[in-house]
Coordinates of C-alpha atoms in Angstrom, one line a residue:
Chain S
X1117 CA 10.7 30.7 -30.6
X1118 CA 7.3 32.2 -30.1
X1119 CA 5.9 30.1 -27.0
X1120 CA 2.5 31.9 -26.5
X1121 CA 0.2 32.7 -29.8
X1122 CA -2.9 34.7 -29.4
X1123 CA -2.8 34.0 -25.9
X1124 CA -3.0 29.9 -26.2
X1125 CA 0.1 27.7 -25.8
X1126 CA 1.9 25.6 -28.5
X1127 CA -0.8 23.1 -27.8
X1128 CA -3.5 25.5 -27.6
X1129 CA -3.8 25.3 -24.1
X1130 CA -4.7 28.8 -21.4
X1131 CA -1.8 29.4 -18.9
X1132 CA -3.4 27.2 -16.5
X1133 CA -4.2 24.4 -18.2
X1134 CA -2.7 20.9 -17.6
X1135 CA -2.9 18.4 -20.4
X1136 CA -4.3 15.7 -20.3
X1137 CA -4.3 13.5 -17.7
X1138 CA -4.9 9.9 -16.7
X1139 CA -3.9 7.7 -14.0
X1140 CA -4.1 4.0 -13.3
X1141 CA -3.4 2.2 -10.0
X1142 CA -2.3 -1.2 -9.3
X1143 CA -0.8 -2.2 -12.9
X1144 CA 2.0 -4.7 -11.9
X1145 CA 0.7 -7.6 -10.3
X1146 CA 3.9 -8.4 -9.1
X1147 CA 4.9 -5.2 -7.2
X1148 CA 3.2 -4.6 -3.4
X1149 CA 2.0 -1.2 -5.2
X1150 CA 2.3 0.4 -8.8
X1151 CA 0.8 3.0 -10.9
X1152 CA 0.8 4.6 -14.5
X1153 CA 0.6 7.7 -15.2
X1154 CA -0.1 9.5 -19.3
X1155 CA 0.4 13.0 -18.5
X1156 CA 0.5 15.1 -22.2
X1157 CA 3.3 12.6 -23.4
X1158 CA 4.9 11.7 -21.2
X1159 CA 4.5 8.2 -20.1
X1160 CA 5.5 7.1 -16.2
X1161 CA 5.8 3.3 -14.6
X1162 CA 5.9 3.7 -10.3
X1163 CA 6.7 0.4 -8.9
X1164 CA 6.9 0.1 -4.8
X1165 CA 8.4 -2.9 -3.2
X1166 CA 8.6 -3.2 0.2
X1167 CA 8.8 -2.8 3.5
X1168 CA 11.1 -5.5 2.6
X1169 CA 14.8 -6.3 4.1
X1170 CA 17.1 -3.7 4.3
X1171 CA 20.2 -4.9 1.4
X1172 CA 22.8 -3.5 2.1
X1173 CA 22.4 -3.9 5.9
X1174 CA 24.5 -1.7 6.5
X1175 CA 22.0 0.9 5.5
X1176 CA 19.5 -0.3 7.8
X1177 CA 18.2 2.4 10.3
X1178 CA 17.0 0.6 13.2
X1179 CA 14.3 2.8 13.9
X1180 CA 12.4 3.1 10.7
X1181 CA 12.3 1.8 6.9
X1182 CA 14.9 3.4 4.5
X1183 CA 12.0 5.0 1.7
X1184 CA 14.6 4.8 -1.4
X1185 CA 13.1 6.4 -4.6
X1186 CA 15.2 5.5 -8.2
X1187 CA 14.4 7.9 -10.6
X1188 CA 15.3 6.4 -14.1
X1189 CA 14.9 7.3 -18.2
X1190 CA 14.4 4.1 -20.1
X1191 CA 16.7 4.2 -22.7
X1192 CA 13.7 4.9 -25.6
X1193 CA 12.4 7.8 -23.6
X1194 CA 12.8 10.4 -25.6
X1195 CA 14.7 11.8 -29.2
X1196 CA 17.6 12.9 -26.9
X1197 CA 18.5 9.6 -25.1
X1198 CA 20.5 7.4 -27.4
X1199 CA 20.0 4.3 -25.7
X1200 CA 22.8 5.3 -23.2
X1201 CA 21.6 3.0 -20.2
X1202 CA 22.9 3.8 -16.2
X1203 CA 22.4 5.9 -13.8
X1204 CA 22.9 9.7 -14.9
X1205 CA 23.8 12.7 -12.4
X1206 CA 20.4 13.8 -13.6
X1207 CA 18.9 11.0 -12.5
X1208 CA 20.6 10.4 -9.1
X1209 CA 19.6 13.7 -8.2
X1210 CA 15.8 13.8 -9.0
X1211 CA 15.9 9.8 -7.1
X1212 CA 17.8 11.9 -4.2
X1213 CA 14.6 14.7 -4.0
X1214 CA 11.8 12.6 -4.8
X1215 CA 13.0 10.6 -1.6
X1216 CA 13.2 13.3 0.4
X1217 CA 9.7 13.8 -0.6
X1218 CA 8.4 10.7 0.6
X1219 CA 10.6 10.6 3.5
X1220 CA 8.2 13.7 5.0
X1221 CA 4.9 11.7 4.4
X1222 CA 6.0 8.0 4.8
X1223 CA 5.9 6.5 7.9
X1224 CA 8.5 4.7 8.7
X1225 CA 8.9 4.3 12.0
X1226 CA 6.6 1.2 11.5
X1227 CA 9.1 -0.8 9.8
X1228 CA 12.0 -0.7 11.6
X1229 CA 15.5 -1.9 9.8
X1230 CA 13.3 -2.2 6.9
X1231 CA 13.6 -0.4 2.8
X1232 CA 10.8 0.9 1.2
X1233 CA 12.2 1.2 -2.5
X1234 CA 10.1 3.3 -5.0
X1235 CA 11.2 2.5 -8.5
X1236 CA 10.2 5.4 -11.4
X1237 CA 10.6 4.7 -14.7
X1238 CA 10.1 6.8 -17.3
X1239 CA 8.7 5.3 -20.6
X1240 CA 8.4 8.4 -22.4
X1241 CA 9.5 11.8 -21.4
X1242 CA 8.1 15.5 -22.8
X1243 CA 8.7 17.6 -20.0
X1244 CA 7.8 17.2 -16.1
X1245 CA 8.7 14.2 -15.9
X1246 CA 9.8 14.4 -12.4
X1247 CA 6.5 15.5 -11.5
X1248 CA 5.1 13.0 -13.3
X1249 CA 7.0 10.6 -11.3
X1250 CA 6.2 12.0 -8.2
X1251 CA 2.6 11.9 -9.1
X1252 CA 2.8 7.9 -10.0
X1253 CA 5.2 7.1 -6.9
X1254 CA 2.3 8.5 -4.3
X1255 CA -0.5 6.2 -5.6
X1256 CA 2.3 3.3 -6.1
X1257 CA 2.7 3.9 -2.7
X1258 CA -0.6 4.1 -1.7
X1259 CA -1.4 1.0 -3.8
X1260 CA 1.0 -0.8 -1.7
X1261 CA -0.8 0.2 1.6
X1262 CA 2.3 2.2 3.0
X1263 CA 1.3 4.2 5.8
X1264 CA 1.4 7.5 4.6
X1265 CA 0.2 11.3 5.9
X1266 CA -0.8 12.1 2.6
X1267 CA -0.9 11.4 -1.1
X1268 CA 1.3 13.6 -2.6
X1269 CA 1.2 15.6 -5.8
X1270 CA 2.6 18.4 -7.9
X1271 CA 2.7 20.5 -11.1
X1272 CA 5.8 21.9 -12.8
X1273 CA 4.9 25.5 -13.0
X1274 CA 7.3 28.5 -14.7
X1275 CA 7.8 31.5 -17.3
X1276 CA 7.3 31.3 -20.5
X1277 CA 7.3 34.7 -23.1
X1278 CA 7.4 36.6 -19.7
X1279 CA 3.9 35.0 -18.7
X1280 CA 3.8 32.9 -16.0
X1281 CA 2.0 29.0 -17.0
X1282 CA 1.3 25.9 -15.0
X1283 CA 2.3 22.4 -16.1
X1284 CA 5.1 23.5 -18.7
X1285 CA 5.3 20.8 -22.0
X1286 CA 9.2 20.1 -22.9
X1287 CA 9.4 23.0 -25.3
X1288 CA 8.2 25.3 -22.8
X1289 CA 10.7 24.1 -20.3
X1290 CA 13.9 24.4 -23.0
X1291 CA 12.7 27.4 -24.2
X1292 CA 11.0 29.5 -21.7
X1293 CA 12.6 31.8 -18.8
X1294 CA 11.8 29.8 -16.3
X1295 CA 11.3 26.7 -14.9
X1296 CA 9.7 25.8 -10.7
X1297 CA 9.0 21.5 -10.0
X1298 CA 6.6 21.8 -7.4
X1299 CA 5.4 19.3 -4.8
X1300 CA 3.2 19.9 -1.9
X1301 CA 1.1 17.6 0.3
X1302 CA -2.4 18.7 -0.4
X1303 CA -4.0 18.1 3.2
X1304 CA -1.4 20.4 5.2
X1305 CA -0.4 22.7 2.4
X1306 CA 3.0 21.9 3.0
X1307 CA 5.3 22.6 0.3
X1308 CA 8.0 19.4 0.0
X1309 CA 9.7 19.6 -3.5
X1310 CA 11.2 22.6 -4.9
X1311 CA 13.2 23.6 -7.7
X1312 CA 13.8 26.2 -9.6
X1313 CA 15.5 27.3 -12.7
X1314 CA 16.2 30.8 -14.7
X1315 CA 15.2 34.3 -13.1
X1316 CA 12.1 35.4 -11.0
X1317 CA 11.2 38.3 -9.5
X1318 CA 9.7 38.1 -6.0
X1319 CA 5.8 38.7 -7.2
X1320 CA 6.7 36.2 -9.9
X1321 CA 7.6 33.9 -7.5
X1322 CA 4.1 34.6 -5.2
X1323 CA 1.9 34.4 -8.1
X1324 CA 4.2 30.8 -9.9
X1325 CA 3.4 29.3 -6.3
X1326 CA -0.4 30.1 -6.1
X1327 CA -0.9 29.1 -9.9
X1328 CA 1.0 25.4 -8.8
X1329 CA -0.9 24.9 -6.1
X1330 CA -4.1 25.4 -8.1
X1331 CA -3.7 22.8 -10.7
X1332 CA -1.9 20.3 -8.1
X1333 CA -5.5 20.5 -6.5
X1334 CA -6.9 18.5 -10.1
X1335 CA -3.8 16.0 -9.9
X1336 CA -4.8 15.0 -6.3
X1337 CA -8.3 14.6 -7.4
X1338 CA -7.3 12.0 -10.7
X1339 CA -4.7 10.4 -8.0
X1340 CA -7.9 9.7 -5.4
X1341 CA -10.0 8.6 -8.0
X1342 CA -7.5 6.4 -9.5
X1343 CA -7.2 4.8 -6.3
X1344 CA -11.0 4.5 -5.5
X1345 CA -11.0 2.9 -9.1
X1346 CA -8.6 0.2 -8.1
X1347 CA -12.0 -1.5 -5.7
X1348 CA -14.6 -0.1 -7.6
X1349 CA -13.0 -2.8 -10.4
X1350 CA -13.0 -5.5 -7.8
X1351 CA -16.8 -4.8 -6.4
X1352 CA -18.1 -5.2 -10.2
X1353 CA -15.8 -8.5 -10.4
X1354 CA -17.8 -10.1 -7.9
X1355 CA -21.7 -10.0 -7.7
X1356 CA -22.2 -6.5 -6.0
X1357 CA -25.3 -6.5 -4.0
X1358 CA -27.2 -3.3 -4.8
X1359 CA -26.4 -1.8 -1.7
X1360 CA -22.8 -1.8 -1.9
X1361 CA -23.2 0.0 -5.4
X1362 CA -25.6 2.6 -4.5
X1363 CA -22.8 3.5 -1.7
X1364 CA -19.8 3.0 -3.9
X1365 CA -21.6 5.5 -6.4
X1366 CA -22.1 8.0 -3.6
X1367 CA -18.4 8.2 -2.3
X1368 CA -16.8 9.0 -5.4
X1369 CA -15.2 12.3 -5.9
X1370 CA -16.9 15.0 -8.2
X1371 CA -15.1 14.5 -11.4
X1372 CA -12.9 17.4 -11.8
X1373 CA -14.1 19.8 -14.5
X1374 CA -13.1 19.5 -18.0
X1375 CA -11.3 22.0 -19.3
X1376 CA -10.2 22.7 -23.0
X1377 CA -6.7 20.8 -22.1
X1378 CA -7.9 18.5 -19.2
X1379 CA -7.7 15.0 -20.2
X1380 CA -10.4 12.5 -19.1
X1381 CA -9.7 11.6 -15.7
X1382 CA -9.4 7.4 -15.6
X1383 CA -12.7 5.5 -16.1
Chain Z
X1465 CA -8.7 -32.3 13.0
X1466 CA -5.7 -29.6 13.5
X1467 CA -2.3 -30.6 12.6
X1468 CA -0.6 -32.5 16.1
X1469 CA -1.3 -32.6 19.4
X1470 CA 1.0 -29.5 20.2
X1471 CA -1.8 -27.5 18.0
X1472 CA -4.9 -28.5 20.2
X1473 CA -5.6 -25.2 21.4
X1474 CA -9.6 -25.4 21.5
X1475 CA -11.1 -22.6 23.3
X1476 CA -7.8 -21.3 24.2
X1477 CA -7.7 -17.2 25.2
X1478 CA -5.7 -15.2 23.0
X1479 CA -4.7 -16.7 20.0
X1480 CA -4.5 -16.1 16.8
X1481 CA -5.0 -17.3 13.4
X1482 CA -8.0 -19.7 13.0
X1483 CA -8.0 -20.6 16.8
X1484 CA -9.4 -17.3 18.6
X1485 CA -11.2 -17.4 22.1
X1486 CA -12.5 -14.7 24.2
X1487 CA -10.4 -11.7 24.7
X1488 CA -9.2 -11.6 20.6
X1489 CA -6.1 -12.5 18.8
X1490 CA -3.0 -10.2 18.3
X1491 CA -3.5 -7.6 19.7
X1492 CA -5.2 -7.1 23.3
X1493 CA -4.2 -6.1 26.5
X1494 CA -0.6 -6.8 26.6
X1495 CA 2.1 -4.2 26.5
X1496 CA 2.3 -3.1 22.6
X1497 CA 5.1 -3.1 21.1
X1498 CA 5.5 0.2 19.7
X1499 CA 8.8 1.7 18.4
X1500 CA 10.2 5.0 19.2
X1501 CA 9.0 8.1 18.0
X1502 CA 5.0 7.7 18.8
X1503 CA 4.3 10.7 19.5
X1504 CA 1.4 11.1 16.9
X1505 CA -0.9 8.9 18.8
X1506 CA -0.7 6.3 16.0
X1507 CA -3.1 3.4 16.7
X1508 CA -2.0 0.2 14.8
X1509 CA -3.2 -2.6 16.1
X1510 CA -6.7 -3.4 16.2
X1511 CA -9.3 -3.4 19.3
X1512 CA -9.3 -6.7 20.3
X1513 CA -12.7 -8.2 21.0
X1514 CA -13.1 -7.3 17.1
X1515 CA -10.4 -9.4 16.2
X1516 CA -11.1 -11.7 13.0
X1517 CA -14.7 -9.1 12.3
X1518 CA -14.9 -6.8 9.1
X1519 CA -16.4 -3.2 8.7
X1520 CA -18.8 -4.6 6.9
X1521 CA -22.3 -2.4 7.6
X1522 CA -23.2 -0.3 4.6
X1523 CA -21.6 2.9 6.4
X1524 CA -18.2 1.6 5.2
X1525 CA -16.7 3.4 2.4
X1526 CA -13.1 3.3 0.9
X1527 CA -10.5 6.3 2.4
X1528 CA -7.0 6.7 1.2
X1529 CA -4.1 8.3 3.3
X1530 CA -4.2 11.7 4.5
X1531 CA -8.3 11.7 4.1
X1532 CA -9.9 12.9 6.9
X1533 CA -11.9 10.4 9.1
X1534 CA -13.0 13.3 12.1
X1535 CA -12.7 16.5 13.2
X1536 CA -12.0 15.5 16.5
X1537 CA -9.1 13.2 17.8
X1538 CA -10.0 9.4 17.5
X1539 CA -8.0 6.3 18.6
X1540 CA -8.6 5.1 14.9
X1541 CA -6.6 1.9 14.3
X1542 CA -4.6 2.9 11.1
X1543 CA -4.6 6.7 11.4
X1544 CA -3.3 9.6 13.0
X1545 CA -3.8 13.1 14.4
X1546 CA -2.9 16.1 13.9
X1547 CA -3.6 19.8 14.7
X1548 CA -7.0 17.5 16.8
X1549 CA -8.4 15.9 13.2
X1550 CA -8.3 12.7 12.9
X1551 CA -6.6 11.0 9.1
X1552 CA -6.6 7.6 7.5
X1553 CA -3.0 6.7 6.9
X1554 CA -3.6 4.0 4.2
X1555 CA -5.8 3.0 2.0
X1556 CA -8.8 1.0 3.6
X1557 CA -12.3 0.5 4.6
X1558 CA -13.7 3.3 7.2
X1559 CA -16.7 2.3 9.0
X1560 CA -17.7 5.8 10.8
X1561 CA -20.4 4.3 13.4
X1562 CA -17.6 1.7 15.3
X1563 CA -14.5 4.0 13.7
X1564 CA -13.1 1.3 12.6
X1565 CA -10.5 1.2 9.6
X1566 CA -9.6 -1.7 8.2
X1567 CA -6.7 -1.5 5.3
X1568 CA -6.8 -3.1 2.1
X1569 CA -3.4 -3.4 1.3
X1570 CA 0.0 -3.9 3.1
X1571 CA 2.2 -6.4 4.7
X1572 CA 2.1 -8.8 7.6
X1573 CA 3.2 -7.4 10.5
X1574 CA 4.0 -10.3 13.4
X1575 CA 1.8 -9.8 16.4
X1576 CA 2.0 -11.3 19.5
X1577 CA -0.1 -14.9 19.9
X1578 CA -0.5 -14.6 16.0
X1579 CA -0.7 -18.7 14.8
X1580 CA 1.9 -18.4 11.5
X1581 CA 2.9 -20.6 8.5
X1582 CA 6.2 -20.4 7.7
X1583 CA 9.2 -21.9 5.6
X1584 CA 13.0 -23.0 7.5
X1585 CA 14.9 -20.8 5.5
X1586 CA 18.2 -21.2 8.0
X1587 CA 19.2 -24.1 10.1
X1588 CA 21.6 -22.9 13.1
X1589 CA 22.8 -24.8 16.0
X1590 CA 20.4 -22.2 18.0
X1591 CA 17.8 -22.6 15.9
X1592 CA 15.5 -22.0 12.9
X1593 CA 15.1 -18.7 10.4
X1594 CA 11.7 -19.1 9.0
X1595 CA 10.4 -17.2 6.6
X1596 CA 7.1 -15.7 7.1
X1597 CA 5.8 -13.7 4.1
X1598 CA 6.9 -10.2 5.8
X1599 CA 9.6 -7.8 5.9
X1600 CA 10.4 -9.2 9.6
X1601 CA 11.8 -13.3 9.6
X1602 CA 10.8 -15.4 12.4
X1603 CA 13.6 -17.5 15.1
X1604 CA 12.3 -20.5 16.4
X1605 CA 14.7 -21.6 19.1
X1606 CA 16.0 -25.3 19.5
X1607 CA 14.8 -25.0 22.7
X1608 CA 11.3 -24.1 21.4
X1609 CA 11.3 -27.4 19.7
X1610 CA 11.8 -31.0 20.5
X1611 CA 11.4 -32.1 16.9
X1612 CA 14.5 -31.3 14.3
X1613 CA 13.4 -29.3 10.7
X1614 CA 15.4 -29.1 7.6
X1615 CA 15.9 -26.3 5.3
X1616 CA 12.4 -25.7 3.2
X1617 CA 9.7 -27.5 5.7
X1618 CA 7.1 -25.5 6.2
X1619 CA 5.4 -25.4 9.8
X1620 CA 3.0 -23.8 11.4
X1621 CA 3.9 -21.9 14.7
X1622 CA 2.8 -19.1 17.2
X1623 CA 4.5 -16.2 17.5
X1624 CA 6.0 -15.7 21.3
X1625 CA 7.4 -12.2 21.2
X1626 CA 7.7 -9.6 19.3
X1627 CA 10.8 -7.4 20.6
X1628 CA 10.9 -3.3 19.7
X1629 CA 13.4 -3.8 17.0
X1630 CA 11.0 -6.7 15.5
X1631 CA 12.7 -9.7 16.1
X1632 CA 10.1 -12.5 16.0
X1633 CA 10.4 -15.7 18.3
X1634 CA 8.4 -18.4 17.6
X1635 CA 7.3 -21.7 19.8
X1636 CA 4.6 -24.3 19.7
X1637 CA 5.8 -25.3 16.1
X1638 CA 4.3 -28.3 14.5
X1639 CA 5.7 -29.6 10.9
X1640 CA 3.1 -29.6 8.0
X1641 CA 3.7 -32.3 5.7
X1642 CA 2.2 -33.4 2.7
X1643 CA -1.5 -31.2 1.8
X1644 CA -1.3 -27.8 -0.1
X1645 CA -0.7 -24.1 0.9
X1646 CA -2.5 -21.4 -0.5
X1647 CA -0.8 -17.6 0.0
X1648 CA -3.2 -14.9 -0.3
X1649 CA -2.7 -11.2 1.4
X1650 CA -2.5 -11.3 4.5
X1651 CA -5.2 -8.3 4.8
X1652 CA -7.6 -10.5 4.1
X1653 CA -7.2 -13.2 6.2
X1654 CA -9.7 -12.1 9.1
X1655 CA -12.0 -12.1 6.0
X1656 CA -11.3 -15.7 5.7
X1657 CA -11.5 -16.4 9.1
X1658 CA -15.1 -14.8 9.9
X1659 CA -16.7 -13.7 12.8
X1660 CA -15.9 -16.4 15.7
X1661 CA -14.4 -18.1 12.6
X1662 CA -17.6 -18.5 10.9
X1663 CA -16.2 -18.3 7.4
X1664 CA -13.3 -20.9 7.7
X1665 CA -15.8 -22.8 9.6
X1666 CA -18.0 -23.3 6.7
X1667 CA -15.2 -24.0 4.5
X1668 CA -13.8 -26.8 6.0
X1669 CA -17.5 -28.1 6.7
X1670 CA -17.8 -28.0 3.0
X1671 CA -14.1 -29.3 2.1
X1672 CA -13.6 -31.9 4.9
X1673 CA -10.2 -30.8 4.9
X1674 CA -7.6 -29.9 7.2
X1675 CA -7.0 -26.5 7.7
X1676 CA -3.9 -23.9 9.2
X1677 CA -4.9 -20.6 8.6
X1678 CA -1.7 -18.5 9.4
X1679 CA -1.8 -14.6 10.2
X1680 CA 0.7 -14.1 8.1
X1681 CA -1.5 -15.2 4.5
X1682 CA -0.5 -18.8 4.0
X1683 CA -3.3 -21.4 4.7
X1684 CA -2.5 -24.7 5.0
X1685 CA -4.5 -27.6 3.7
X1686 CA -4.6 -31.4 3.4
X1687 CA -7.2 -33.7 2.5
X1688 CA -10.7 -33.3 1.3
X1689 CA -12.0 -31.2 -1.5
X1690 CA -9.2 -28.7 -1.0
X1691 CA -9.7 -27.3 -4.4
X1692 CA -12.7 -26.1 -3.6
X1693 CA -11.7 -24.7 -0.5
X1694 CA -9.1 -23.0 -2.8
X1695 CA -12.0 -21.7 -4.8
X1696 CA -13.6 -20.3 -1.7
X1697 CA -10.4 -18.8 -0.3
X1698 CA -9.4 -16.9 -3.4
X1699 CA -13.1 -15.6 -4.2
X1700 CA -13.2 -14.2 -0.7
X1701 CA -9.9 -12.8 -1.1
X1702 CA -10.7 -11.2 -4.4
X1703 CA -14.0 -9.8 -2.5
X1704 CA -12.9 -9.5 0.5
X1705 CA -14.3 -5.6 0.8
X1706 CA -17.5 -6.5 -0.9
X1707 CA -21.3 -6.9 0.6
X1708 CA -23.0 -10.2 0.6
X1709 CA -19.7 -12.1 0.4
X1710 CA -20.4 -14.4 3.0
X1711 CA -23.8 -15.6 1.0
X1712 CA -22.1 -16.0 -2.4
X1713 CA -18.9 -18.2 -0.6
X1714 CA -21.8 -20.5 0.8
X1715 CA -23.5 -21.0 -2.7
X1716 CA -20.1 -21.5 -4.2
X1717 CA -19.4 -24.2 -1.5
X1718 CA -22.9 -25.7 -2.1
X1719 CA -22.5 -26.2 -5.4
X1720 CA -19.6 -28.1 -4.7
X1721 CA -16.9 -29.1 -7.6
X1722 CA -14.9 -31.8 -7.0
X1723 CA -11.7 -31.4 -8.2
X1724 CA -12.4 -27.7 -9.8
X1725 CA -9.9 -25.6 -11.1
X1726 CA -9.9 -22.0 -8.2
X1727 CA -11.1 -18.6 -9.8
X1728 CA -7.8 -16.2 -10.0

């Protein structure tokens, strides 16, 4: 299967393009902090409860909160899942790394004996979706006013027709060569998830890692904004006094630029 | 005015929830208690005689975690250093003239002198569970309390201690019965309370009711026009970050609706 045509994707997209992308904050009124993210088609509910008591107890760590992430496909998520429900070895592993993730930036030693539980759900799934979750879970968590070092983001980065291309769509993951989930903490430049599947050469390597850290650069920018949206909603709720608008309007973040693939960030 | 005689506390130093006198609410000059593994130079409590006050000059703007607040070190309540920069750690309002950051978002944490509202979730020979809208549940001793509480009462108490591993003893407890009790986030409650408890002043001018504000996002009322001091209460919480807010909850409380149904 031909992945690159002309030198555009399957979806017409350049080698560094992410697809579209949108983000919302703060969409379960029930959860201390949520988020939902579109990103191409896949489709990602984060829900954060907590710090809340520890159950089981005897996981309790009685010097900080227990940050518990659950990585789950809904049932309908995708052509493959046959409405097979539980807890897959899949699964169980990306909860394991995407808590290990948070468990770098969280910081729990505020909430003693405490759990912090991140629930990921994936509505739909079309490749990345752990990234996806990743990128939902950090503004869940933000939403929920967690202290945190950092929001963290990512971008699933790998080789596809020997050509290396950021943000691969489920097609390009099955079929390509190779295949790098990528999480860093944008502030320190710390790299905090990675995986990798298929074959790389050392300069392929180099030059996969530059190219993620790139684009995760736009996904931090949609994640702030989505955020900053979350009061910019509540100011225009209430009368807004002219003053607090003029200085709401000057503390947003330069849109990221459009580009042919780029989705619109949130509005 | 204030719920039983135990609860008199006019003009009292250190406390918290509605009743505030010089020297600030939780907080202050005691001892913090401060778990292990400080060694970021995180600041989480607020500077007291600030207590109850909101960021509220037009310098304020929203941060989120890991934005950067300075490029020097700064006791910033809510962030952190490193590498001699200082960082918000949650999502909040940053004023940069008094660095102050005050968060939006996140759970009660019990505090020393803190006045709470809670529900007896656990009746032991010792004492009393009580739940207190947090991750941490509060104790209140039997011999705290000459008065005996069944499972459910709410009452209003003040938090005694606060131990490293957050266990919460209460005292000074005093029953609520009958009136109503609103539960809004308990970020917003200095918002509610006002500078030198301006806000909750005017409310209950405007109410004539009785009011418990607890630390911990429950306020108690009975009496009066306590829906409209719903109404005020759930604006300000919806506003709470806004300019002007203290304006708009006086023209809503002039306007006066008997019996109207609060804004969600």
């Amino acid at each position: 299967m031909k992945l690159i045509t002309n030198g555009k994707r399957l979806d017409g997209r350049g080698m560094e393009d992410l697809r579209p992308l949108t983000i919302k904050a703060g969409v379960l009124t029930k959860a201390d902090g949520s988020a939902y993210v579109e990103w191409g088609n896949n489709k990602v509910l984060a829900a954060v409860y907590g710090p809340r008591e520890c159950i089981p107890r005897h996981d309790s760590n009685p010097y900080k909160a227990l940050v518990r992430c659950i990585y789950r496909m809904s049932s309908f998520c995708s052509i493959e899942e046959h409405g097979r429900h539980g807890p897959s070895r899949r699964g169980t592993e990306i909860s394991k790394i995407l808590s290990e993730v948070f468990d770098n930036v969280v910081m729990a030693e505020h909430f003693p004996k405490t759990a912090i539980d991140v629930f990921v759900e994936v509505l739909q799934a079309d490749g990345g979706t752990r990234i996806a979750g990743l990128t939902a879970a950090a503004v869940a968590l933000a939403d929920a006013g967690i202290p945190m070092k950092d929001v963290v983001c990512g971008v699933a980065v790998g080789k596809i027709d020997g050509e290396m291309a950021a943000d691969l769509g489920k097609y390009e993951d099955n079929f390509g060569e190779s295949d790098i989930p990528m999480a860093i903490s944008p502030r320190t430049g710390e790299i905090l998830l990675y995986q990798m599947d298929g074959l790389l050469t050392k300069e392929e390597i180099t030059k996969a890692v530059d190219m993620s850290f790139r684009a995760a650069k736009k996904v931090h920018e949609l994640q702030i904004s989505a955020l900053r949206e979350r009061y910019a909603e509540k100011e225009r709720s209430g009368a807004v006094s002219e003053q607090a608008e003029a200085m709401q309007s000057g503390q947003q973040d330069p849109q990221p630029e459009s580009q042919p693939a780029e989705g619109n960030p949130v509005q | 005015m204030f719920g039983g005689k135990r609860f008199g506390r006019e003009g009292e130093g250190g406390g918290g929830g509605f009743r505030r006198g010089p020297g600030g609410g939780g907080g202050g000059f005691r001892p913090r208690d401060r778990g292990p593994g400080q060694e970021q130079r995180f600041e989480r409590r607020e500077p007291p005689a600030e207590h109850g006050e909101h960021p509220m000059p037009a310098a304020s703007r929203v941060v989120i975690p890991g934005e950067i607040l300075s490029d020097t070190p700064k006791p910033v309540p809510y962030g952190f250093t490193d590498k001699g920069r200082t960082y918000s750690s949650v999502m909040g309002l940053f004023d940069a003239a008094s660095n102050r950051l005050v968060p939006l978002e996140g759970c009660y944490m019990p505090n020393l002198d803190d006045t709470v509202v809670g529900v007896v979730t656990y009746v032991k020979f010792s004492g009393y569970t009580v739940d207190l809208k947090s991750p941490y549940t509060g104790f209140l001793s039997s011999k705290e309390t000459r008065e005996e509480y069944k499972l459910g009462d709410i009452i209003a108490a003040r938090v005694k201690e606060v131990d490293e591993a957050k266990n919460v003893d209460l005292t000074e407890a005093s029953k609520l019965e009958r009136g109503e009790i609103v539960e809004i986030h308990s970020v917003k409650i200095p918002r509610v309370i006002g500078k030198s408890s301006s806000m909750i002043r005017m409310i209950q001018d405007a109410a004539k009711s009785e009011v418990i504000v607890g630390k911990n996002g429950r306020i108690w009322l009975r009496g009066g026009n306590t829906a409209l001091a719903v109404e005020a209460i759930l604006k300000i919480e919806k506003e709470a970050h806004t300019h002007g807010l203290t304006d708009r909850v006086s023209a809503l409380l002039k306007q006066g609706a008997p019996g109207a149904a609060p804004a969600v």
